[in-house]
Short mmCIF file of the C-alpha atoms (twelve columns), coordinates in Angstrom:
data_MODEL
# 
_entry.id   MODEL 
# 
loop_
_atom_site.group_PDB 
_atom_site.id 
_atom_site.type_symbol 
_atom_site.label_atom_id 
_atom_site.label_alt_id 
_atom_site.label_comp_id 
_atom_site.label_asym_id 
_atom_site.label_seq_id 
_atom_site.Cartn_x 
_atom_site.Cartn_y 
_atom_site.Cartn_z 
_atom_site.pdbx_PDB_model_num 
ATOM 1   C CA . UNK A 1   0.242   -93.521  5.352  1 
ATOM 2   C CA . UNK A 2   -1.409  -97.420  5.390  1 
ATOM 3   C CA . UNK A 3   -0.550  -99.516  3.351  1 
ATOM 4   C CA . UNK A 4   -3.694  -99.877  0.817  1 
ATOM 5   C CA . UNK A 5   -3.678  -104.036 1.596  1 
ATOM 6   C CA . UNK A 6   -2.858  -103.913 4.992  1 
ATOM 7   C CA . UNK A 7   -6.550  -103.442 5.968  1 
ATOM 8   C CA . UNK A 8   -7.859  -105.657 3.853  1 
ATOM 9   C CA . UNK A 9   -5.740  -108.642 5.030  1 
ATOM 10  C CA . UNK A 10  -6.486  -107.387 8.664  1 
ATOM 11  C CA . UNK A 11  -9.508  -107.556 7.627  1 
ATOM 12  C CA . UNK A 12  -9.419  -111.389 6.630  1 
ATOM 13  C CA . UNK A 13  -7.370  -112.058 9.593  1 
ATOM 14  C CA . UNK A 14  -10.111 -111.513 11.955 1 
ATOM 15  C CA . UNK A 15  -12.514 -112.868 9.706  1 
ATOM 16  C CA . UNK A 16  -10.004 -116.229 9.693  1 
ATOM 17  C CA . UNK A 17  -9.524  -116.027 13.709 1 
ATOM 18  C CA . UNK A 18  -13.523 -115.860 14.471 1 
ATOM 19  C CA . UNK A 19  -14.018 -118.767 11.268 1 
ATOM 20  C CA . UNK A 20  -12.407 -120.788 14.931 1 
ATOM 21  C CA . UNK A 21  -14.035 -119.390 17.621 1 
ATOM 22  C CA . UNK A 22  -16.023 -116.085 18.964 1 
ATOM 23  C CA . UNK A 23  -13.439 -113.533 20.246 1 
ATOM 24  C CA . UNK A 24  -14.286 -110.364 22.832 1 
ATOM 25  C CA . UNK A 25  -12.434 -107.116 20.548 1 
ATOM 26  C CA . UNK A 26  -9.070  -107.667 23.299 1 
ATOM 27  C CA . UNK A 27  -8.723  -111.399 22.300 1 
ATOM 28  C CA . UNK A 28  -8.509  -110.743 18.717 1 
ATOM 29  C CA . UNK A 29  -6.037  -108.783 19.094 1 
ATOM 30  C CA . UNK A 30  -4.287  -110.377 21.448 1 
ATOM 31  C CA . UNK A 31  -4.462  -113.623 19.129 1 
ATOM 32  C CA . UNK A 32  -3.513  -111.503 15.844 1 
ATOM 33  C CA . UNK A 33  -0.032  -110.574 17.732 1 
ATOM 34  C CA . UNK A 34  0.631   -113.972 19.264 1 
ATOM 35  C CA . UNK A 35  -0.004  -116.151 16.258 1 
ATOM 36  C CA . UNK A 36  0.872   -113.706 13.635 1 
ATOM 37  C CA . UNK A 37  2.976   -111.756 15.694 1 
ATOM 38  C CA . UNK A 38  1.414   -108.490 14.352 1 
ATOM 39  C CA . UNK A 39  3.167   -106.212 16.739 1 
ATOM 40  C CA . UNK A 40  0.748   -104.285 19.245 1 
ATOM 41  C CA . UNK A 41  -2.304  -104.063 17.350 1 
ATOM 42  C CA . UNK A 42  -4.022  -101.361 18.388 1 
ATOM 43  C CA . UNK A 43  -7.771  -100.528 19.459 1 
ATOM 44  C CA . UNK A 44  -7.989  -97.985  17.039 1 
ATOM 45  C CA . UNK A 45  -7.724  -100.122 14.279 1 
ATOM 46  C CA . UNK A 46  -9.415  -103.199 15.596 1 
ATOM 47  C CA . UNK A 47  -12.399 -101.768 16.823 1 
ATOM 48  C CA . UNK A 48  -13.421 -99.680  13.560 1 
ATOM 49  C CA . UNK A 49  -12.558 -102.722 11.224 1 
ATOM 50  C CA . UNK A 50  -14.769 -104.727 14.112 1 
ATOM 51  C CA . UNK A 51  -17.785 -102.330 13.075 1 
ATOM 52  C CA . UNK A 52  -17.506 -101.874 9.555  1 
ATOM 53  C CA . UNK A 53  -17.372 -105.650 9.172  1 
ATOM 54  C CA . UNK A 54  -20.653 -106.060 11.780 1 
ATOM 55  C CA . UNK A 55  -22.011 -103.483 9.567  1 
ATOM 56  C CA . UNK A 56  -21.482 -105.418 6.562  1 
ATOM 57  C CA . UNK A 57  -23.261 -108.333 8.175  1 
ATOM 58  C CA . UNK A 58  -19.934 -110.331 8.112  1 
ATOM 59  C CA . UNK A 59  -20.040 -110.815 11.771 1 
ATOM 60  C CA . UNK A 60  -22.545 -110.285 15.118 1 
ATOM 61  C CA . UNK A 61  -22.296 -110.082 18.466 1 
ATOM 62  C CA . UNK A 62  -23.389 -113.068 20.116 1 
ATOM 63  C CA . UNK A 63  -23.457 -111.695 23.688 1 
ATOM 64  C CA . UNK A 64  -21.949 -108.723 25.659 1 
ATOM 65  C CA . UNK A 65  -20.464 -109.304 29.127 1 
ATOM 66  C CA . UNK A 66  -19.965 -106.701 32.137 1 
ATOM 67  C CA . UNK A 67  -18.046 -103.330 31.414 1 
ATOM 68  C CA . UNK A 68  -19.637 -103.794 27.669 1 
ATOM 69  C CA . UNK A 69  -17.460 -106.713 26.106 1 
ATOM 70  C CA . UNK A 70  -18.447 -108.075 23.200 1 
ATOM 71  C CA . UNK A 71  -18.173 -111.114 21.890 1 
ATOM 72  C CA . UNK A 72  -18.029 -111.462 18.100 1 
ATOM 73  C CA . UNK A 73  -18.427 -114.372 15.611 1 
ATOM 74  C CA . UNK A 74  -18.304 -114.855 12.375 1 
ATOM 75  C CA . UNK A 75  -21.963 -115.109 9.992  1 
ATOM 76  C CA . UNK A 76  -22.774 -117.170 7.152  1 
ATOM 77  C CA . UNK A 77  -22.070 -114.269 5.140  1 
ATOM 78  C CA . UNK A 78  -18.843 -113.725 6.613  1 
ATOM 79  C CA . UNK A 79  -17.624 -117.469 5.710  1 
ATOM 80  C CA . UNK A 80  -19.102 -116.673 2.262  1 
ATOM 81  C CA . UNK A 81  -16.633 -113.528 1.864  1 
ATOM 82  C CA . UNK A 82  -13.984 -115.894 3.537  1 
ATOM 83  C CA . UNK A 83  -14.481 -118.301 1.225  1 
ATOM 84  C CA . UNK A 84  -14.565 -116.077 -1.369 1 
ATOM 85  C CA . UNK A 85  -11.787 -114.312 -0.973 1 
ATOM 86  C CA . UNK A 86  -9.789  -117.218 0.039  1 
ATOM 87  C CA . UNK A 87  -6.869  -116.390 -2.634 1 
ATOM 88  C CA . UNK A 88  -6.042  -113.141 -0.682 1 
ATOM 89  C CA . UNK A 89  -6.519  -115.068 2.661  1 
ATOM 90  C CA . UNK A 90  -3.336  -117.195 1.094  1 
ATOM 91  C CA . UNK A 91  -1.740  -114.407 -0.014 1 
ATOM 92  C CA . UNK A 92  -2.173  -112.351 3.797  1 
ATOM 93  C CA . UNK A 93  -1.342  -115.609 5.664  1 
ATOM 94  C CA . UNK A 94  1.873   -116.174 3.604  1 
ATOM 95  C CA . UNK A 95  2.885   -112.061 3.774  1 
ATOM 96  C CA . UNK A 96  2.525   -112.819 7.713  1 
ATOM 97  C CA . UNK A 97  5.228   -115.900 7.822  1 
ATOM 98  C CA . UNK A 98  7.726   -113.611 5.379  1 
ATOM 99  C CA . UNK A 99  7.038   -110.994 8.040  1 
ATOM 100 C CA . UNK A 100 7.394   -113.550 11.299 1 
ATOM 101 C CA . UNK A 101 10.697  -114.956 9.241  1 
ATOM 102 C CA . UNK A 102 11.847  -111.118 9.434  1 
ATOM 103 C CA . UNK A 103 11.387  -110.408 12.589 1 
ATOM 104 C CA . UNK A 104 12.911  -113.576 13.720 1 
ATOM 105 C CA . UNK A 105 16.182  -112.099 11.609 1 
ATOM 106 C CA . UNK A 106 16.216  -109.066 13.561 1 
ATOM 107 C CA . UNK A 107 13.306  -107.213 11.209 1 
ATOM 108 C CA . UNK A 108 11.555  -105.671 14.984 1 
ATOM 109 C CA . UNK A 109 14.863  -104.242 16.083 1 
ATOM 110 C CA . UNK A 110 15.790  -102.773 12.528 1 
ATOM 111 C CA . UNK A 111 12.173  -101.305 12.581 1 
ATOM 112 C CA . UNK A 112 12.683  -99.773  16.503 1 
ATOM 113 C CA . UNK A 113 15.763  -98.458  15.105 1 
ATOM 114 C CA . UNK A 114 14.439  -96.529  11.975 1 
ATOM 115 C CA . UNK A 115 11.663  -94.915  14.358 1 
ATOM 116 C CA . UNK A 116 13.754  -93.709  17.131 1 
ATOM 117 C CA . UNK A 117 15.891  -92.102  14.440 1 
ATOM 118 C CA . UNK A 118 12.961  -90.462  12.752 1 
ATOM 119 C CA . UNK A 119 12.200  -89.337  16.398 1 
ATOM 120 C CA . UNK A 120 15.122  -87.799  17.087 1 
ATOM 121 C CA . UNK A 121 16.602  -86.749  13.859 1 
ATOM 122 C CA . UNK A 122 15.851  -82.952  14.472 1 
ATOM 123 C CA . UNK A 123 18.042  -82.673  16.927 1 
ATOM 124 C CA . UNK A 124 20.914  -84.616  15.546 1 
ATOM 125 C CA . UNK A 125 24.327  -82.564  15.056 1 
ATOM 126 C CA . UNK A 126 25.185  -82.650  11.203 1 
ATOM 127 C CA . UNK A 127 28.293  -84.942  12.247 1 
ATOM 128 C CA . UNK A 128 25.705  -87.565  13.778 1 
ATOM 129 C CA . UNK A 129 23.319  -87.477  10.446 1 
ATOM 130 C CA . UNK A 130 26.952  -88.221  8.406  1 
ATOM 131 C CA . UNK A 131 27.616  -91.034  10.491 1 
ATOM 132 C CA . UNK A 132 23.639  -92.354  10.209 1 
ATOM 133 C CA . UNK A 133 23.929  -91.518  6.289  1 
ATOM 134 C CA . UNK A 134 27.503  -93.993  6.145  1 
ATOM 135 C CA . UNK A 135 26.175  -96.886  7.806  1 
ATOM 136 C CA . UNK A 136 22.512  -96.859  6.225  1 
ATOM 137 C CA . UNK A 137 24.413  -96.952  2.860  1 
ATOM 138 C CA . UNK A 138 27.180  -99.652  4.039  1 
ATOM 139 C CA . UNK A 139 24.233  -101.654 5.847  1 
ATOM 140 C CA . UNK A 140 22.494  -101.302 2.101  1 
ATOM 141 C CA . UNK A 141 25.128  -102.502 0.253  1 
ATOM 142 C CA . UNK A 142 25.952  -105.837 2.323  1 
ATOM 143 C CA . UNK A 143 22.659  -106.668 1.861  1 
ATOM 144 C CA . UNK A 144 22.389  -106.339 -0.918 1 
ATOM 145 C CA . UNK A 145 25.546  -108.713 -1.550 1 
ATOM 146 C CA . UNK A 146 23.723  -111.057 0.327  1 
ATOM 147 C CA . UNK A 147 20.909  -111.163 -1.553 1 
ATOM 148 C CA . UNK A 148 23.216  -111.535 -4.660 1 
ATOM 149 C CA . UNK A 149 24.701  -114.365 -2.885 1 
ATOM 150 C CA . UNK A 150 27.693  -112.249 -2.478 1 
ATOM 151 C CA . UNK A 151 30.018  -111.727 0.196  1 
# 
């Protein structure tokens, strides 16, 4: 399930990255995951969110190179909705340090982690989900002290 914001500040991302410079549909996403570090953003999200926001007049294509790369910048209207919406720009901008910050602390391995226990969970003995269960809930707890300001 997305996240219902998660769109929407992708969505001001790009509009914030081509406010710069035009980008081909690669770059931006190779520029959303090396300055925000959004990890692997993928086509299928990109390129829809691309056409919506052409459709909505908030960017063109200035010109499209060999193998059909486009290059997209950002319209008039598009620095109107930037500008507009410049509170949840903030708001995405700052949600993007917290979540650099995180990943810096280990967030992307905790996050590799969860998935490759959801992928494998099914075949887990009931011994092995016991063990899981015990350190999710001691992992919880010092955290939790630590956010306290605990030992």
């Amino acid at each position: 399930m997305e996240r219902p914001k998660y769109r929407g500040y992708l969505k001001l991302l790009i509009l914030h990255l081509l406010e710069e410079k035009p980008l081909h549909g690669y770059g931006i996403m190779a520029e959303l995951e090396k300055r925000y570090e959004i990890p692997s953003p993928s086509a299928g999200a990109i390129y829809p969110l691309l056409a919506n926001l052409k459709k909505n007049k908030l960017i063109e294509v200035v010109e499209t190179e060999k193998r059909e790369k486009k290059l997209y910048r950002i319209t008039e209207k598009g620095r109107s909705y930037l500008q507009e919406h410049q509170n949840e720009l903030k708001e995405a901008l700052e949600k993007v340090d917290r979540f650099k910050e995180f990943s810096r602390l280990g967030g992307r391995k905790l996050f590799k982690t969860i998935r490759e226990i959801m992928e494998v969970l099914p075949s887990l003995s009931e011994s092995q989900k016991a063990e899981i269960s015990e350190e999710i809930e001691n992992f919880t707890k010092r955290i939790k002290l630590i956010l306290l300001g605990g030992e």
